[in-house]
């Protein structure tokens, strides 16, 4: 493994980060578990950054891809009719709730968000975009422009004129004691002030994650985006919901994260889990917005036959097995247990999340300040006990987890036990 690590460091950019003091190579996966090159098996609570949405080696997905491969046609292009694209687009358009929806497929969430921003700025003939503080929308030029997290921004240059809003920053002193109702009111008044002072009024859109992924699963209280939408409608501005991490029932309570706010956006973006490991992303939007672009466009590999076979099989599996309900049920097991344990562990600042999308924020027990070093300790503790987790947050002090939606109740309880043991060990390390 040390040889592979040395080779990685010789040819891969330094900014491609690796987890753990001794990075692992995952070589096999079955169900909701993976095995590394040393033969150690882990319960996977991060799923390739929310990508292996229904686990590993799923027969329905594998067989759908094998049938496609057997045809010998792994790629044609959008210059020809693609049955798999049409079938998947029909399903997504129906599930989105967007009126007269149309779908465009890409390879990733980054590309999807770029497309959404193009649709909005073209429709409104404006480069002015609103985004959320602590957000992350991708690594490309435009997507970084609407990313509100300095750790992921290499420069301030952007093709867009961006203004960042409050809404997922309840930890700030000025908001900490506010009720949801009062926080929504304050944030909405701030939105009006931003529109009146920092913009020309002709804002193209607001882009927002219902739950901020890289931001450490911070989220706006339900109803905030409905309040924002009322203001946006006064200005004719559009609303883009970035569902790259919150889509397909992961939050348990709704199929898309934004639905918890009682809002149907003009545009939604998606990616990650839909292909269960195969590269797929896309945009679903009102037909008039999607059709409005005057230039010819395509995505050479976006919506390719292999990815479409995997995505159709994955989405069918999610719906046929009601995995949204499973996410609500198993997620509650984990979060209820974590919250109960957190009450006696000063190192835990907060447990938050929805469904199978939950996080543990680690703080200095003495000061309550963010403790990124302790997050590193907990990452090692979870790995040592056989569980894979992720790390994030604005301050790098959050353990974030999103197991496959196929997580069983037994696996939820197993993972909970590992996490509590790891929290206790981290708490001891902080003393």
C-alpha positions in Angstrom: 0.0 0.0 0.0 2.9 2.4 0.7 4.1 1.9 -2.8 0.7 2.8 -4.3 0.6 5.9 -2.0 4.0 7.0 -3.2 2.9 6.5 -6.8 -0.3 8.5 -6.2 1.6 11.4 -4.7 4.1 11.4 -7.6 1.4 11.8 -10.3 -1.7 13.1 -8.7 -2.2 16.8 -7.7 -1.5 17.6 -4.1 -5.0 19.1 -3.7 -6.6 15.6 -4.3 -7.0 14.8 -0.6 -6.9 11.3 0.8 -8.6 10.2 4.0 -6.8 8.6 7.0 -3.2 8.6 8.2 -2.8 5.3 6.2 -5.0 5.8 3.1 -6.9 2.6 2.0 -7.5 1.1 -1.4 -11.0 -0.3 -1.7 -11.0 -3.4 -4.0 -14.3 -5.2 -3.4 -17.8 -4.4 -2.4 -20.9 -6.4 -1.5 -24.2 -5.0 -0.2 -23.3 -2.1 2.1 -19.8 -3.2 2.9 -16.5 -2.8 1.2 -13.1 -4.5 1.5 -9.7 -2.9 1.2 -6.5 -4.3 -0.3 -5.4 -5.6 3.1 -8.5 -7.7 3.5 -10.2 -5.4 6.0 -14.0 -5.1 5.6 -15.9 -1.9 6.5 -19.5 -1.0 6.9 -19.7 1.9 4.4 -21.4 5.0 5.7 -20.2 7.4 3.0 -20.9 5.4 -0.1 -18.4 7.0 -2.4 -19.5 10.5 -1.4 -23.2 9.6 -1.6 -22.7 7.9 -5.0 -23.2 4.1 -4.4 -26.8 4.9 -3.4 -28.1 1.3 -3.2 -24.9 -0.4 -2.3 -22.5 -2.6 -4.1 -22.9 -5.5 -6.6 -26.6 -5.0 -7.0 -27.9 -7.7 -9.4 -30.5 -5.5 -11.0 -28.0 -2.8 -11.9 -25.2 -5.2 -12.9 -27.5 -7.2 -15.1 -28.9 -4.0 -16.8 -25.4 -2.8 -17.6 -24.4 -6.3 -18.8 -27.4 -6.4 -21.2 -26.3 -3.1 -22.6 -22.7 -4.2 -23.0 -23.8 -7.4 -24.7 -25.2 -5.2 -27.6 -21.7 -4.0 -28.4 -23.0 -0.4 -28.5 -21.6 1.4 -25.4 -21.8 4.8 -27.0 -23.5 6.5 -30.0 -24.2 10.2 -29.1 -27.2 12.4 -28.8 -27.1 12.8 -32.6 -29.2 9.6 -32.5 -32.3 8.6 -30.5 -31.3 7.0 -27.2 -34.1 4.9 -25.7 -32.6 4.8 -22.2 -32.3 8.6 -22.1 -35.9 9.1 -23.0 -37.1 6.5 -20.5 -35.1 8.0 -17.7 -36.1 11.5 -18.6 -39.8 10.6 -18.5 -39.4 9.2 -15.0 -37.4 12.2 -13.7 -39.8 14.7 -15.3 -42.8 13.0 -13.6 -41.1 12.8 -10.2 -39.8 16.4 -10.3 -43.3 17.9 -10.0 -42.1 20.7 -12.4 -44.7 21.6 -15.0 -43.9 20.6 -18.6 -40.5 19.5 -17.5 -37.6 18.6 -19.8 -34.4 16.9 -18.9 -30.8 17.3 -20.1 -28.1 14.7 -19.0 -24.5 15.5 -18.1 -21.7 13.5 -16.5 -21.6 15.1 -13.1 -23.2 17.5 -10.7 -20.7 20.2 -11.6 -21.8 20.1 -15.2 -25.4 20.0 -14.2 -25.1 23.2 -12.1 -23.2 24.9 -14.9 -26.1 24.1 -17.2 -28.7 25.3 -14.7 -26.8 28.6 -14.3 -26.7 28.9 -18.1 -30.5 28.4 -18.4 -31.2 31.0 -15.7 -28.8 33.7 -16.9 -29.9 33.3 -20.5 -33.6 33.5 -19.6 -33.1 36.6 -17.4 -30.4 38.2 -19.5 -28.5 38.9 -16.3 -25.3 37.7 -14.7 -26.5 38.3 -11.2 -27.0 35.2 -9.1 -27.8 34.6 -5.5 -26.3 31.7 -3.6 -26.0 30.5 0.0 -23.2 31.0 2.4 -21.3 27.7 3.2 -22.5 26.2 -0.1 -20.7 24.0 -2.6 -21.8 23.5 -6.2 -18.8 22.1 -8.0 -15.2 22.6 -9.1 -15.7 24.4 -12.4 -15.4 28.2 -13.0 -19.1 29.1 -12.7 -19.9 26.5 -10.0 -17.1 27.8 -7.9 -18.4 31.3 -8.3 -21.6 30.3 -6.5 -19.7 28.3 -3.9 -19.7 30.0 -0.5 -16.9 28.0 1.2 -13.4 29.5 1.1 -11.7 26.1 1.5 -13.0 25.1 -2.0 -12.3 28.4 -3.8 -9.0 29.0 -5.4 -9.7 32.6 -6.5 -12.3 35.2 -6.5 -12.7 35.3 -10.3 -16.2 34.3 -11.6 -18.2 34.7 -14.8 -21.1 35.6 -12.5 -22.0 38.5 -10.3 -22.8 36.6 -7.1 -24.2 37.7 -3.7 -24.4 35.3 -0.8 -27.4 34.9 1.6 -27.9 33.7 5.1 -30.0 30.6 5.7 -27.8 27.8 6.9 -25.7 29.6 9.5 -27.7 29.3 12.7 -24.5 28.9 14.6 -23.6 32.6 14.2 -24.2 34.5 17.5 -26.7 36.9 15.9 -29.0 34.0 15.0 -28.3 31.4 17.7 -31.2 32.2 19.9 -33.8 32.8 17.2 -36.7 30.4 16.6 -37.2 29.0 13.2 -39.9 31.5 12.5 -37.8 34.5 13.6 -34.7 33.2 11.7 -36.7 32.9 8.5 -38.1 36.4 9.0 -34.6 37.9 9.6 -33.1 36.0 6.6 -36.0 37.1 4.3 -35.5 40.7 5.3 -31.8 40.4 4.6 -32.6 39.0 1.1 -34.8 42.1 0.5 -31.9 44.3 1.6 -29.4 42.5 -0.6 -31.8 42.9 -3.6 -32.2 46.6 -2.8 -28.6 47.4 -2.2 -26.2 45.0 -3.9 -28.0 44.1 -7.1 -29.5 45.9 -10.1 -32.8 44.1 -9.4 -32.7 41.9 -12.4 -31.3 38.9 -10.6 -31.2 35.7 -12.7 -31.7 33.1 -10.0 -31.0 31.8 -6.5 -29.2 28.5 -6.4 -29.3 26.5 -3.2 -28.8 23.1 -1.7 -31.7 22.0 0.6 -29.0 20.4 2.8 -25.4 21.6 2.3 -23.2 18.7 1.5 -19.6 19.9 1.8 -21.0 22.4 4.3 -21.3 19.6 6.8 -25.0 18.8 6.3 -26.1 22.2 7.6 -29.5 23.2 6.4 -32.1 26.0 6.3 -35.2 25.4 8.5 -38.1 24.1 6.5 -40.0 26.9 5.0 -37.1 29.3 4.4 -37.0 28.7 0.7 -40.7 29.2 0.4 -40.3 32.6 2.0 -37.3 33.3 -0.4 -39.4 32.1 -3.3 -42.1 34.7 -2.6 -39.5 37.5 -2.7 -37.8 36.1 -5.8 -41.2 36.0 -7.6 -41.6 39.7 -7.0 -38.4 40.2 -9.0 -39.0 37.5 -11.6 -35.9 35.7 -10.4 -35.7 31.9 -10.9 -35.0 29.2 -8.2 -32.5 26.4 -8.8 -32.5 23.5 -6.3 -29.2 21.6 -6.2 -30.3 18.1 -5.5 -27.0 16.4 -6.2 -26.8 15.1 -2.7 -30.4 15.3 -1.4 -32.3 13.7 -4.3 -34.0 10.3 -4.7 -35.5 9.9 -1.2 -32.3 10.3 0.8 -33.8 12.7 3.3 -36.5 10.2 4.1 -39.3 12.7 4.4 -39.5 13.8 0.7 -38.2 12.5 -2.6 -36.3 15.7 -3.3 -34.9 17.8 -0.5 -36.6 21.0 -1.6 -40.1 19.5 -1.2 -39.7 19.9 2.6 -40.0 23.6 2.0 -43.3 23.3 0.0 -41.7 24.7 -3.1 -41.4 23.5 -6.7 -38.3 25.0 -8.2 -37.9 26.2 -11.8 -34.8 24.0 -12.1 -33.4 21.1 -10.3 -29.9 19.5 -10.7 -29.0 15.9 -9.9 -26.1 13.5 -10.1 -24.2 11.2 -7.7 -26.5 8.4 -6.5 -28.6 8.1 -9.6 -26.1 5.9 -11.4 -25.1 3.9 -8.3 -21.4 4.4 -9.2 -21.8 5.1 -13.0 -21.2 8.7 -14.1 -24.5 10.5 -14.6 -25.8 14.0 -13.8 -28.4 16.3 -15.2 -30.9 19.1 -15.1 -34.7 18.9 -15.0 -36.4 22.3 -15.7 -39.4 23.9 -17.0 -39.7 23.2 -20.7 -39.8 26.9 -21.7 -36.5 27.5 -19.9 -34.8 24.4 -21.4 -36.0 25.1 -24.9 -35.1 28.8 -24.9 -31.4 28.4 -25.7 -30.8 29.4 -29.3 -27.4 27.7 -29.8 -27.0 24.0 -30.6 -25.9 22.0 -27.6 -25.0 18.5 -26.5 -23.0 16.5 -24.0 -20.9 13.9 -25.7 -20.9 11.4 -22.9 -23.8 12.8 -20.9 -26.6 10.3 -20.8 -24.5 7.6 -22.6 -26.2 4.2 -22.9 -24.2 2.5 -20.1 -25.0 5.2 -17.6 -28.6 5.3 -18.6 -28.9 1.5 -18.2 -27.4 1.8 -14.7 -29.5 4.9 -13.8 -32.8 3.4 -15.0 -32.2 0.3 -13.0 -31.1 2.2 -9.9 -34.1 4.6 -9.9 -36.5 1.6 -10.5 -34.9 -0.1 -7.5 -35.3 2.9 -5.3 -39.0 3.2 -6.2 -39.8 -0.5 -6.2 -38.3 -1.0 -2.7 -39.6 2.3 -1.3 -36.1 3.2 -0.2 -37.3 6.7 0.8 -39.3 5.0 3.7 -36.3 2.9 4.5 -34.1 6.1 4.7 -36.6 7.6 7.2 -36.7 4.4 9.3 -33.0 3.5 9.5 -31.9 7.2 9.7 -34.0 7.7 12.8 -32.3 4.7 14.5 -28.9 6.3 13.9 -29.8 9.9 14.7 -31.9 9.2 17.7 -29.0 7.1 19.2 -26.4 9.7 18.3 -28.4 12.5 19.9 -28.9 10.5 23.1 -25.2 9.8 23.4 -24.2 13.3 22.5 -25.8 14.7 25.6 -23.0 13.2 27.8 -20.1 13.9 25.4 -18.9 17.6 25.5 -16.9 17.0 22.3 -20.1 16.8 20.3 -21.5 20.2 19.4 -24.4 19.0 17.4 -26.0 16.0 15.7 -28.0 17.0 12.6 -29.5 15.6 9.4 -32.5 14.0 7.8 -33.0 10.4 6.8 -29.8 8.8 5.7 -27.9 12.1 5.6 -26.5 12.9 9.1 -23.6 14.6 10.7 -21.7 15.0 13.9 -20.1 18.4 14.6 -17.0 18.2 16.9 -16.0 21.1 19.1 -13.5 21.9 21.8 -15.1 20.8 25.0 -13.8 23.9 26.8 -14.6 26.6 24.4 -17.2 25.2 22.1 -15.1 26.3 19.1 -14.9 24.1 16.0 -12.3 21.3 16.4 -11.1 20.0 13.1 -8.2 18.1 14.7 -10.8 16.1 16.7 -12.7 15.4 13.5 -9.5 13.8 12.3 -9.3 11.8 15.4 -12.8 10.5 15.0 -12.2 9.6 11.4 -9.4 7.3 12.5 -11.5 5.9 15.3 -14.3 4.9 13.0 -12.0 3.4 10.4 -10.2 1.4 13.2 -13.6 0.0 14.2 -14.7 -1.0 10.7 -16.8 2.0 9.5 -16.2 4.5 6.7 -17.3 8.0 7.1 -16.7 11.4 5.5 -15.5 14.8 6.7 -16.5 18.3 5.9 -18.1 21.5 7.3 -17.0 25.1 6.9 -14.4 24.6 9.5 -13.5 21.0 8.7 -14.9 19.8 12.0 -17.8 17.7 10.9 -18.1 14.0 10.4 -20.7 13.5 7.7 -22.3 10.3 6.7 -24.8 9.1 4.0 -25.0 5.3 3.9 -26.6 3.5 1.0 -30.4 3.8 1.0 -30.5 0.0 1.4 -29.1 0.1 4.9 -30.8 -2.5 7.1 -32.0 -1.9 10.6 -29.3 -4.3 11.9 -26.6 -2.4 10.0 -28.0 0.9 11.3 -27.7 -0.4 14.9 -24.2 -1.8 14.1 -23.1 1.5 12.7 -24.6 3.4 15.6 -22.6 1.3 18.1 -19.4 2.0 16.2 -20.1 5.8 16.0 -20.9 6.0 19.8 -17.7 4.1 20.6 -15.7 6.4 18.3 -17.4 9.5 19.8 -16.4 8.3 23.3 -12.8 7.7 22.3 -12.7 11.1 20.6 -14.1 12.7 23.8 -11.4 11.0 25.8 -8.7 12.2 23.4 -9.9 15.8 23.9 -9.5 15.7 27.7 
